[in-house]
């Protein structure tokens, strides 16, 4: 006699559950751009300014400005991209 709550190994095909595919996850393209492009530039800019490397900081600030401008354009478009399933 089987124990209470145990599952039998030989279940008929009509009772077996079909595994569904994982649901696709989407994120805003602007958020993805910020994470991949803007945030690393911000980190390196803050690091350069913190150690007193102002020449490098000025270059990074200019690239940061252009990256933020692109980020604002992407926010306005409100496009969505598929990301890997978790």
C-alpha positions as YAML, in Angstrom:
chain: A
units: angstrom
residues:
- id: 1
  name: UNK
  ca: [0.00, 0.00, 0.00]
- id: 2
  name: UNK
  ca: [1.33, 3.41, -0.95]
- id: 3
  name: UNK
  ca: [2.00, 6.03, 1.67]
- id: 4
  name: UNK
  ca: [-0.39, 8.92, 1.99]
- id: 5
  name: UNK
  ca: [0.72, 11.86, -0.15]
- id: 6
  name: UNK
  ca: [3.21, 9.91, -2.25]
- id: 7
  name: UNK
  ca: [3.04, 10.20, -5.99]
- id: 8
  name: UNK
  ca: [2.97, 7.08, -8.06]
- id: 9
  name: UNK
  ca: [5.54, 6.82, -10.81]
- id: 10
  name: UNK
  ca: [3.20, 5.36, -13.42]
- id: 11
  name: UNK
  ca: [0.52, 7.98, -13.99]
- id: 12
  name: UNK
  ca: [-1.55, 7.69, -17.14]
- id: 13
  name: UNK
  ca: [-0.92, 10.21, -19.93]
- id: 14
  name: UNK
  ca: [-4.34, 11.79, -19.42]
- id: 15
  name: UNK
  ca: [-3.41, 12.80, -15.86]
- id: 16
  name: UNK
  ca: [0.10, 14.09, -16.57]
- id: 17
  name: UNK
  ca: [0.49, 17.85, -16.59]
- id: 18
  name: UNK
  ca: [2.05, 19.49, -19.60]
- id: 19
  name: UNK
  ca: [4.92, 21.81, -18.71]
- id: 20
  name: UNK
  ca: [4.43, 25.23, -20.17]
- id: 21
  name: UNK
  ca: [7.18, 27.36, -21.61]
- id: 22
  name: UNK
  ca: [8.59, 30.05, -19.37]
- id: 23
  name: UNK
  ca: [6.95, 33.42, -19.80]
- id: 24
  name: UNK
  ca: [9.00, 35.98, -21.70]
- id: 25
  name: UNK
  ca: [10.10, 38.98, -19.68]
- id: 26
  name: UNK
  ca: [10.25, 42.47, -21.13]
- id: 27
  name: UNK
  ca: [11.88, 45.66, -19.95]
- id: 28
  name: UNK
  ca: [11.93, 49.21, -21.18]
- id: 29
  name: UNK
  ca: [14.75, 49.80, -23.66]
- id: 30
  name: UNK
  ca: [15.70, 53.00, -21.82]
- id: 31
  name: UNK
  ca: [16.19, 51.14, -18.53]
- id: 32
  name: UNK
  ca: [18.35, 48.54, -20.25]
- id: 33
  name: UNK
  ca: [20.42, 51.29, -21.93]
- id: 34
  name: UNK
  ca: [20.89, 53.07, -18.60]
- id: 35
  name: UNK
  ca: [22.07, 49.88, -16.92]
- id: 36
  name: UNK
  ca: [24.49, 48.91, -19.69]
- id: 37
  name: UNK
  ca: [25.84, 52.33, -20.79]
- id: 38
  name: UNK
  ca: [25.06, 55.26, -18.51]
- id: 39
  name: UNK
  ca: [25.65, 53.68, -15.10]
- id: 40
  name: UNK
  ca: [29.22, 52.44, -15.84]
- id: 41
  name: UNK
  ca: [30.19, 55.88, -17.15]
- id: 42
  name: UNK
  ca: [28.74, 57.50, -14.02]
- id: 43
  name: UNK
  ca: [30.71, 55.14, -11.80]
- id: 44
  name: UNK
  ca: [33.99, 55.81, -13.56]
- id: 45
  name: UNK
  ca: [33.30, 59.58, -13.56]
- id: 46
  name: UNK
  ca: [32.68, 59.59, -9.80]
- id: 47
  name: UNK
  ca: [35.79, 57.50, -9.26]
- id: 48
  name: UNK
  ca: [37.95, 59.84, -11.37]
- id: 49
  name: UNK
  ca: [36.68, 62.93, -9.57]
- id: 50
  name: UNK
  ca: [37.15, 61.26, -6.21]
- id: 51
  name: UNK
  ca: [40.84, 60.60, -6.75]
- id: 52
  name: UNK
  ca: [41.41, 64.05, -8.28]
- id: 53
  name: UNK
  ca: [41.91, 63.01, -11.91]
- id: 54
  name: UNK
  ca: [40.09, 66.05, -13.32]
- id: 55
  name: UNK
  ca: [41.34, 65.75, -16.90]
- id: 56
  name: UNK
  ca: [39.82, 62.27, -17.16]
- id: 57
  name: UNK
  ca: [36.73, 63.51, -15.33]
- id: 58
  name: UNK
  ca: [36.07, 66.20, -17.95]
- id: 59
  name: UNK
  ca: [36.25, 63.63, -20.78]
- id: 60
  name: UNK
  ca: [33.96, 61.26, -18.93]
- id: 61
  name: UNK
  ca: [31.51, 64.05, -18.17]
- id: 62
  name: UNK
  ca: [31.19, 64.88, -21.87]
- id: 63
  name: UNK
  ca: [30.49, 61.26, -22.77]
- id: 64
  name: UNK
  ca: [28.09, 61.05, -19.82]
- id: 65
  name: UNK
  ca: [26.15, 64.04, -21.12]
- id: 66
  name: UNK
  ca: [25.71, 62.47, -24.56]
- id: 67
  name: UNK
  ca: [24.73, 59.12, -23.03]
- id: 68
  name: UNK
  ca: [22.12, 60.79, -20.82]
- id: 69
  name: UNK
  ca: [20.75, 62.66, -23.82]
- id: 70
  name: UNK
  ca: [20.30, 59.36, -25.67]
- id: 71
  name: UNK
  ca: [18.71, 57.89, -22.54]
- id: 72
  name: UNK
  ca: [16.13, 60.70, -22.47]
- id: 73
  name: UNK
  ca: [15.29, 60.04, -26.13]
- id: 74
  name: UNK
  ca: [14.79, 56.36, -25.39]
- id: 75
  name: UNK
  ca: [12.55, 57.19, -22.44]
- id: 76
  name: UNK
  ca: [10.32, 59.22, -24.72]
- id: 77
  name: UNK
  ca: [10.02, 56.36, -27.25]
- id: 78
  name: UNK
  ca: [8.87, 53.86, -24.60]
- id: 79
  name: UNK
  ca: [10.07, 50.78, -26.51]
- id: 80
  name: UNK
  ca: [10.19, 47.35, -24.94]
- id: 81
  name: UNK
  ca: [12.82, 44.65, -25.41]
- id: 82
  name: UNK
  ca: [12.79, 40.98, -24.49]
- id: 83
  name: UNK
  ca: [15.21, 39.91, -21.79]
- id: 84
  name: UNK
  ca: [16.31, 36.40, -20.84]
- id: 85
  name: UNK
  ca: [13.81, 34.28, -18.98]
- id: 86
  name: UNK
  ca: [14.64, 33.99, -15.32]
...
